[in-house]
Coordinates of C-alpha atoms in Angstrom, one line a residue:
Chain A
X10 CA 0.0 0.0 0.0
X11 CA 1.7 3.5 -0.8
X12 CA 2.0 5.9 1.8
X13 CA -0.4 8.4 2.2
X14 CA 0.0 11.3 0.3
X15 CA 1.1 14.3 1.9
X16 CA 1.0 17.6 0.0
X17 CA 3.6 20.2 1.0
X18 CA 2.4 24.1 0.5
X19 CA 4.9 26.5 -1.1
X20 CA 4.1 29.9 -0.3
X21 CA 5.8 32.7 -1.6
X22 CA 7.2 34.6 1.2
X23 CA 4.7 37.4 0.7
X24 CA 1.9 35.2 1.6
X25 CA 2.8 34.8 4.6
X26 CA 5.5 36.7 5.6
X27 CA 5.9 40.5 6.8
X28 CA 7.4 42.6 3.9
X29 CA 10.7 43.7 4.7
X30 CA 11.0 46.7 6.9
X31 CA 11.2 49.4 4.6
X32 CA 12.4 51.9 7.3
X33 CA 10.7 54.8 8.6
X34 CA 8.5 56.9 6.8
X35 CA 8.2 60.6 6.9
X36 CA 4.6 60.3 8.1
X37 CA 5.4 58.0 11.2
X38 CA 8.2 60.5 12.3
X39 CA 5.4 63.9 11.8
X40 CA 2.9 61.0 13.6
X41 CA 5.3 60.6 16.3
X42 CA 6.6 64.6 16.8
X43 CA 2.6 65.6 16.5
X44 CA 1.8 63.6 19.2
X45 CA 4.3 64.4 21.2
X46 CA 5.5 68.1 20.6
X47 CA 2.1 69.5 19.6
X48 CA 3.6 71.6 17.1
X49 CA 2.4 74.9 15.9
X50 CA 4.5 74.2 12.5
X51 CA 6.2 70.9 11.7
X52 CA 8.0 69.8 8.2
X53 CA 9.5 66.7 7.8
X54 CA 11.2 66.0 4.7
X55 CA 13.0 62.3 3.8
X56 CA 16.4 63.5 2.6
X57 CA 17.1 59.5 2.1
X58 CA 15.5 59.2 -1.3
X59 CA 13.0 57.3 -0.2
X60 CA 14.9 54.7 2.0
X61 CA 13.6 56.0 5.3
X62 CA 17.4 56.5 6.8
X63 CA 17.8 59.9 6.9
X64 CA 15.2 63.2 7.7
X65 CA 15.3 67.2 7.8
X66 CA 13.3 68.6 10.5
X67 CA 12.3 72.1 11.4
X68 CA 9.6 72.2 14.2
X69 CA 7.9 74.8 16.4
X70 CA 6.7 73.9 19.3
X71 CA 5.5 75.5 22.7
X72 CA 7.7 72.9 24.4
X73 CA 11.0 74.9 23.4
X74 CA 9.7 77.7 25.7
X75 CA 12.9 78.9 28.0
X76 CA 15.1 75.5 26.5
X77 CA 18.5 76.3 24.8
X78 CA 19.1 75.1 21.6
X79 CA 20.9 71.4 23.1
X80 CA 17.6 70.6 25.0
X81 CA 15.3 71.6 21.8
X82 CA 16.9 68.9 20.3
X83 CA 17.1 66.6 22.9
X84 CA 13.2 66.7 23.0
X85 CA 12.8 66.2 19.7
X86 CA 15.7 63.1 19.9
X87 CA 13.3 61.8 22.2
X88 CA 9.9 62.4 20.9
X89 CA 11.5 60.2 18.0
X90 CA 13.4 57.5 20.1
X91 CA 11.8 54.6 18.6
X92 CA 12.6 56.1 15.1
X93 CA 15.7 56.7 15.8
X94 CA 16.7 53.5 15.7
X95 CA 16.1 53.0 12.6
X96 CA 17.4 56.3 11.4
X97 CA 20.9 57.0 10.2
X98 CA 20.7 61.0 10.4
X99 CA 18.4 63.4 11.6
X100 CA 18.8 67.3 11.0
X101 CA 17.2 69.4 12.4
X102 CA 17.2 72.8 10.5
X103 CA 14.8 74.8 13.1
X104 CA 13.4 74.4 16.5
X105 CA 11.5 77.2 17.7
X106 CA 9.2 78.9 19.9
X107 CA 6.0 80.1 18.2
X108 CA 7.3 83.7 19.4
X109 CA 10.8 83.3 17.5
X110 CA 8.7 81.5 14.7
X111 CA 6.6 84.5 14.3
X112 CA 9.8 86.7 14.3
X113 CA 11.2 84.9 11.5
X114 CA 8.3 84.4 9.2
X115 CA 7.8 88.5 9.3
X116 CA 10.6 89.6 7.2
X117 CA 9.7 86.5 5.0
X118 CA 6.5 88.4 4.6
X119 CA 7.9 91.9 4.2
X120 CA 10.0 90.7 1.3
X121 CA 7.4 88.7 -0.4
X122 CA 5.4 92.3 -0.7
X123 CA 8.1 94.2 -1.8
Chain B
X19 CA 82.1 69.3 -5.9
X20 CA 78.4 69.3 -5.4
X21 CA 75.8 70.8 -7.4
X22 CA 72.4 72.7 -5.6
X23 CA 69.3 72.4 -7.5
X24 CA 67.2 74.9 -7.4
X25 CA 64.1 74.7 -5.1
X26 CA 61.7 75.2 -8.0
X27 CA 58.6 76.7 -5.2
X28 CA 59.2 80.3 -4.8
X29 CA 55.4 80.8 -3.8
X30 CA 55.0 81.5 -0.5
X31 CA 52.3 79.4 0.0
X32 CA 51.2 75.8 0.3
X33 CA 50.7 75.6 -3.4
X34 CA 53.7 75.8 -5.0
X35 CA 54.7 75.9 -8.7
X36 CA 55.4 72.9 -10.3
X37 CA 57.6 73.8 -13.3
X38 CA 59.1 77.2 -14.3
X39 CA 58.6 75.9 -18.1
X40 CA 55.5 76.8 -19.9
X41 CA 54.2 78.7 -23.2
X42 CA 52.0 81.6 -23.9
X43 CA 49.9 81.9 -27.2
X44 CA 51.4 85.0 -27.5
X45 CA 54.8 87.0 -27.5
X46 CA 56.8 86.8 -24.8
X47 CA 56.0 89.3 -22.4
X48 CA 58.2 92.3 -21.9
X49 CA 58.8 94.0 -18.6
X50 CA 59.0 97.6 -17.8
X51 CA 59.1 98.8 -14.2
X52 CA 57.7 102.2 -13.1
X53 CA 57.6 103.6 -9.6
X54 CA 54.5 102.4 -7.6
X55 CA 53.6 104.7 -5.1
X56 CA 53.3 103.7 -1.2
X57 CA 53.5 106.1 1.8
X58 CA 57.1 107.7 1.3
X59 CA 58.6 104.4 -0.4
X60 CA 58.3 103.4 -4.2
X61 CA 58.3 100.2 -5.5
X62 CA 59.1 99.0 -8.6
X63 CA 56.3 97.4 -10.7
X64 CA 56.3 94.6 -13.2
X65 CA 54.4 95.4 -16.1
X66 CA 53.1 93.4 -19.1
X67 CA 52.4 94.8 -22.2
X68 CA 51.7 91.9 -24.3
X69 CA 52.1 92.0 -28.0
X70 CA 48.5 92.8 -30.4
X71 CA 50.2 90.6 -32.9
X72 CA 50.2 87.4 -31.4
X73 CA 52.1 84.6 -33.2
X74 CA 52.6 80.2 -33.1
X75 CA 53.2 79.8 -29.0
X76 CA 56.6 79.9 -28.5
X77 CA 58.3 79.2 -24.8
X78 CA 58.8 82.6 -22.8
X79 CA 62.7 83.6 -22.8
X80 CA 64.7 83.2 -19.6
X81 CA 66.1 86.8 -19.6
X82 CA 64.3 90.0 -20.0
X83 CA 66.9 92.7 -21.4
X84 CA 63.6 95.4 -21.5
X85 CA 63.6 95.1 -17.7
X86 CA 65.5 98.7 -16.6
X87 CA 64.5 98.0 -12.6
X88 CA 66.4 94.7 -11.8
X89 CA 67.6 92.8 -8.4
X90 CA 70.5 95.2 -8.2
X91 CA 69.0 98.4 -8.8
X92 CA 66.1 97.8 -6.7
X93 CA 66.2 99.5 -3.2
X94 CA 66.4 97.3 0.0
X95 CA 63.8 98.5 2.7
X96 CA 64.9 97.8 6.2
X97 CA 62.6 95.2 7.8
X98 CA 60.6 96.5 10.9
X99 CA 61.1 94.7 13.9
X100 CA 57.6 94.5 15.1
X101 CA 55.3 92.0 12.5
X102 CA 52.5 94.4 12.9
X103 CA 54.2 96.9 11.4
X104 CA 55.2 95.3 8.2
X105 CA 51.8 96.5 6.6
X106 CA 52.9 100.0 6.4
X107 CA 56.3 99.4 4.8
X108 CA 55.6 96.7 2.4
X109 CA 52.7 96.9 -0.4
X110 CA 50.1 94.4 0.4
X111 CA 50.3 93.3 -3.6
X112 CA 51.7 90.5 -5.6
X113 CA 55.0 90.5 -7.1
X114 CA 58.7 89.3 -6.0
X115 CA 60.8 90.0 -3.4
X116 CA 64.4 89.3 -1.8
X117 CA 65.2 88.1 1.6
X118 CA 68.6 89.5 3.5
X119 CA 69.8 88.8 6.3
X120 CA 71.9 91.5 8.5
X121 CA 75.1 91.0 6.2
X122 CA 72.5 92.4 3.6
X123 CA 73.6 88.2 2.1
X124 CA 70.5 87.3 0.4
X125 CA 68.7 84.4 1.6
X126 CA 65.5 83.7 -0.7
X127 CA 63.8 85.2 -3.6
X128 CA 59.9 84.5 -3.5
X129 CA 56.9 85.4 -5.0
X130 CA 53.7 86.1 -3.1
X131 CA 50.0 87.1 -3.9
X132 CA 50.1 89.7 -0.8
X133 CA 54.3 90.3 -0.3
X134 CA 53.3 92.3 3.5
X135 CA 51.7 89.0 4.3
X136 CA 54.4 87.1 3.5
X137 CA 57.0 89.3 4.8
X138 CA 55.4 88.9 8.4
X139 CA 55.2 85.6 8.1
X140 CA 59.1 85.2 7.1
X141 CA 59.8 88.0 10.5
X142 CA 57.7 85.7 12.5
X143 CA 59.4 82.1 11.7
X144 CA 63.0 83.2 11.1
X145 CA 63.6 87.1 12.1
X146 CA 67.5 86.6 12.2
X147 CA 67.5 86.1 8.5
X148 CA 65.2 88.6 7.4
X149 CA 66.2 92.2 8.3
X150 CA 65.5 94.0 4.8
X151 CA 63.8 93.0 2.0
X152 CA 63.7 94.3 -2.3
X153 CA 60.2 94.3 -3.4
X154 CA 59.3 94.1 -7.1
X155 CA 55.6 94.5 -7.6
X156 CA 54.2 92.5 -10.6
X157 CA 51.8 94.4 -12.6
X158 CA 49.6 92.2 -14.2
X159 CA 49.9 89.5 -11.2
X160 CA 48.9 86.0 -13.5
X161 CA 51.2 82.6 -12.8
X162 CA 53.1 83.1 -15.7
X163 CA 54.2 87.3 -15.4
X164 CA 55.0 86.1 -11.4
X165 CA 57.3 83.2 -12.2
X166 CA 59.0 85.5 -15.1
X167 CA 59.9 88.2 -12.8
X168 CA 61.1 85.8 -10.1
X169 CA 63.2 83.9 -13.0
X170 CA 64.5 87.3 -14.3
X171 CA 65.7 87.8 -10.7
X172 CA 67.2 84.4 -9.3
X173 CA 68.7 84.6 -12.9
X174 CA 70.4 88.1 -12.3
X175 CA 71.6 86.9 -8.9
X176 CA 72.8 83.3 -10.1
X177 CA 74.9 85.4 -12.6
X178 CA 76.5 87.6 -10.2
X179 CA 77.2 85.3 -6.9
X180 CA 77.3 82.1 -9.2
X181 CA 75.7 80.5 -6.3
X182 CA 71.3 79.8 -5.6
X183 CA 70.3 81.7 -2.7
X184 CA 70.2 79.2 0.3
X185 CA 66.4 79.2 0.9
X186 CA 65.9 78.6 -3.1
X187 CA 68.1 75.3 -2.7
X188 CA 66.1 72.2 -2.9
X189 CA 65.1 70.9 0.4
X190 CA 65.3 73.8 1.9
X191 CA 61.6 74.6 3.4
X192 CA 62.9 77.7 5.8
X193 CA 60.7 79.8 3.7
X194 CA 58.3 77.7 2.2
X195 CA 54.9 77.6 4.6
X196 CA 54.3 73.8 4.9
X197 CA 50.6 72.8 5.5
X198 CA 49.9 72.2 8.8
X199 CA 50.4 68.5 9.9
X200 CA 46.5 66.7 10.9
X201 CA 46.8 65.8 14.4
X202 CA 46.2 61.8 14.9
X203 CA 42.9 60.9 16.2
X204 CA 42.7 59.6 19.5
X205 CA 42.5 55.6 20.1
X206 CA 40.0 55.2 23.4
X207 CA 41.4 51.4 23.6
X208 CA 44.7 49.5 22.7
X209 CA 42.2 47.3 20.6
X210 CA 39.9 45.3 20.5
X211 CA 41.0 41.8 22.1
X212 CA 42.5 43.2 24.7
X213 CA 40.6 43.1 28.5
X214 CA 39.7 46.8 29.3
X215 CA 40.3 47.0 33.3
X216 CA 37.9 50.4 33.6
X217 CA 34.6 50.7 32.0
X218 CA 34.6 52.5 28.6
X219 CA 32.0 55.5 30.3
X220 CA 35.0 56.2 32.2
X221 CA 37.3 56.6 29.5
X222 CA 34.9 58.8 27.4
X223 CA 34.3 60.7 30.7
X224 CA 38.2 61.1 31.3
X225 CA 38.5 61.9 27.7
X226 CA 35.8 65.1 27.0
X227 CA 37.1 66.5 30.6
X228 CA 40.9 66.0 30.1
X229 CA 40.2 67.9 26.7
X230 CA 38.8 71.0 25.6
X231 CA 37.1 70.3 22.7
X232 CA 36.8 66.4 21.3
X233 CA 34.6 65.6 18.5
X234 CA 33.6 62.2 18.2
X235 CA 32.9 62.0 14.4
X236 CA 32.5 58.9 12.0
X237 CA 35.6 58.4 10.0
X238 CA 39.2 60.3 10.7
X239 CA 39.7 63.6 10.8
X240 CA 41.2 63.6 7.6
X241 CA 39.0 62.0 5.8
X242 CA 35.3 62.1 7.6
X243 CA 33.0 59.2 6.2
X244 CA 30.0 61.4 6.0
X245 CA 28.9 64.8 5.4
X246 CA 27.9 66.1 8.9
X247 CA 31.2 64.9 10.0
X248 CA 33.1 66.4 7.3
X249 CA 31.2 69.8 8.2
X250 CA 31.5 69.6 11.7
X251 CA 36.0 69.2 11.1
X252 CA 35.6 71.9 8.7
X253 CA 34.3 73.9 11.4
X254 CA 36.4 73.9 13.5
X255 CA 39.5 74.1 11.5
X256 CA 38.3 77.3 9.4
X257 CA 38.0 78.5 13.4
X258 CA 41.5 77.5 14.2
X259 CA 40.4 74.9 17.2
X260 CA 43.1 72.8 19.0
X261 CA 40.5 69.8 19.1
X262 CA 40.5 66.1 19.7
X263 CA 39.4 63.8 17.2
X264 CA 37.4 60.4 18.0
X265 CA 36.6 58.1 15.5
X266 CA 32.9 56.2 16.0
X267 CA 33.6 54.1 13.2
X268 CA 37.2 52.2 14.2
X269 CA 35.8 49.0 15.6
X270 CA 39.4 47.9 15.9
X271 CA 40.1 50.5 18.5
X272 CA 37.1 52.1 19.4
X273 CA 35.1 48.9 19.8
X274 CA 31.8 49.7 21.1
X275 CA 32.1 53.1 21.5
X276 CA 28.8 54.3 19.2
X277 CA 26.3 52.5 21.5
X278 CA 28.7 53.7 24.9
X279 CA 28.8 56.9 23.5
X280 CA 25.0 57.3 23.3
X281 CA 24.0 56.3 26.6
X282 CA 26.7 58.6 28.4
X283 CA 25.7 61.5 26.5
X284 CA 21.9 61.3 25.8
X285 CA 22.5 61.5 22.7
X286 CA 21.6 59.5 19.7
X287 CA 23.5 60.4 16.2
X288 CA 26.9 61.9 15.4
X289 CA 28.9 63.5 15.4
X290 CA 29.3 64.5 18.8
X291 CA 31.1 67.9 20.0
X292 CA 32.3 68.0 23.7
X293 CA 34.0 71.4 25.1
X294 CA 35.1 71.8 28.6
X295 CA 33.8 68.2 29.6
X296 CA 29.8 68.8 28.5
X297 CA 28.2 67.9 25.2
X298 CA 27.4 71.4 22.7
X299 CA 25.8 69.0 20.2
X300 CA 26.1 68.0 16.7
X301 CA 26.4 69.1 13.5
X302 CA 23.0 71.2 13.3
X303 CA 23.9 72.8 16.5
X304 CA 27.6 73.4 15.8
X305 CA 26.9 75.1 12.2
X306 CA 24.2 77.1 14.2
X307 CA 26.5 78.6 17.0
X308 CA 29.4 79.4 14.1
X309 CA 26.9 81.2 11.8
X310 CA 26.0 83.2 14.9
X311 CA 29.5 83.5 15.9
X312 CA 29.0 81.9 19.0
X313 CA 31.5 79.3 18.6
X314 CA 34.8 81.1 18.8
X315 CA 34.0 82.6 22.3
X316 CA 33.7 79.3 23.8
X317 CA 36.0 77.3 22.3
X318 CA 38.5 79.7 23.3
X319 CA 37.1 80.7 26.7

């Protein structure tokens, strides 16, 4: 009598597999500072090409009040401590105060009428 | 008897020329000095006047009969004492210009883009050989115009004495600046198989407060493996820092030093800048404080 027979299922490993982590996305990082930071202006942009490894950040946030520039970026370090393990550089271009924020974006203005 | 070559690098500066033989698409060049006026002193000027015709390139000729203001002629100005003072003696132009010592012997014949500049520099690193100096400005200051004018001299002088001045002779680097030599970056280990008897915290912590400023940056400090690295060493070189250089990368050495790092300072990317012992940040923060001009006071408190 032949042997029962068994029938082995090849998958392909997207059936039933995870994909392969692709990183962090420049949505889970503005998901993560939003959440966190509350800020008045966030932009988050994936200087990686794509890849998730590297961001440019310029935030404002009420949270800077009365914080020099070394603890600004240690809250935003650790608003994103999960991501950062996954992230091979983080800039961050601004961290403000809405006040300083404000200062900034007027000469932007006064030029733009000119 | 021995022959001296000519040192072939009469720039004062770190780029030197390579060869004194080269061709212009036009005529060679002649020379005609006039007086160049400076508080109470004159200087004789180089001047091109370069043929309308021009003909086939043909190589420029080593002596220039048109020139009336040569090495001889020209007057020797007596070499302040004080380096600060150079400035109002010597024109701040290019041309060439002769070394002598107090036995009015000449020691070197250079060229120089600024000739007060390099004057001080010269009082500054050997002030027993230069007490007065003959300054030729070149008119129309291009590679070519400066090399002829400091042939037409070494020539005149070669002639005379039938010997190269001593800081011309190859070798010689008296009065040639040398680049600055790139400091070693600092090894926190002996390596990596080998029993560490205190905790690596404590050697990073001996480190930043032994040192005034250490940057811990990925790669060496002569040749940084990324771009906020490389800015971070250009930083603080264009500011002239004394700094210590650590690199994150050397697993040989360094060996577990990114993830040490991290924890000790609270701080989770590099590179990493330390002065006086406490962490100022990284890149973004370092190129923010220089652009304000906040940088030099405290590096150099």
């Amino acid at each position: 009598m032949s042997e029962p027979h068994t029938h082995t299922h090849t998958h392909t490993p997207t059936e039933l597999e995870p994909e392969p982590d692709m990183g962090v996305t420049k949505e889970q990082v503005e998901s993560s500072l939003k959440s966190k930071m509350n800020p008045s202006h966030l932009e988050v942009i994936d200087t990686s090409g794509g890849c998730g490894a590297s961001f440019a950040i310029e935030i404002v946030s009420e949270q800077f009040e009365g914080k020099r520039l070394l603890e600004r970026h240690r809250l935003v370090n650790g608003a994103l401590e999960e991501e950062m393990k996954e992230i091979h550089a983080l800039s961050i271009k601004k961290a403000l105060t809405p006040e300083q924020w404000k200062q900034q974006q007027e000469p932007e203005k006064s030029n733009t009428a000119a | 008897m021995a022959t001296n070559t000519i040192n072939l690098s009469p720039i004062h500066s770190t780029s030197s020329l390579r060869s004194l033989s080269f061709r212009s698409s036009q005529n060679a060049p002649s020379l005609s000095f006039y007086s160049h006026p400076k508080p109470s002193l004159t200087f004789p000027s180089i001047s091109l006047n370069k043929s309308k015709n021009p003909t086939k390139p043909r190589a420029f000729t080593t002596t220039i009969t048109s020139a009336h203001k040569n090495l001889t002629e020209t007057e020797l100005i007596a070499v302040p004492p004080l380096p600060n003072e150079v400035n109002e003696k010597f024109p701040s132009d290019a041309g060439v210009y002769a070394v002598y010592d107090n036995n009015e012997e000449l020691q070197f014949i250079g060229i120089s883009r600024d000739i007060a500049a390099s004057v001080t520099v010269h009082l500054k690193s050997v002030p027993e050989l230069c007490s007065s100096v003959k300054v030729g400005v070149v008119d129309e200051p291009d590679r070519a115009a400066l090399t002829q004018a400091w042939k037409s001299w070494m020539e005149e002088y070669i002639k005379a004495s039938g010997k190269i001045p001593p800081g011309n002779e190859t070798g010689n680097i008296t009065w040639v600046r040398q680049p600055p030599k790139k400091k070693p970056d600092l090894r926190l280990t002996p390596g990596r198989h080998v029993q560490l008897t205190v905790p690596l915290e404590e050697l990073i912590d001996k480190l930043v407060k032994e040192n005034k400023v250490v940057a811990f940056i990925k790669g060496s400090r002569s040749a940084p493996m990324c771009g906020f690295s490389q800015r971070v060493v250009g930083i603080l070189e264009s500011e002239g820092v004394d700094y210590e250089s650590v690199d994150v990368l050397d697993e040989e050495y360094n060996h577990g030093l990114r993830e040490t790092l991290k924890k000790y300072s609270n701080w989770p990317t590099f590179p990493q800048i330390f002065v006086n012992g406490e962490l100022v940040g990284g890149c973004d923060i370092l190129t923010s404080m220089y652009e304000k001009g906040e940088l030099a006071p405290l590096v150099k408190k």
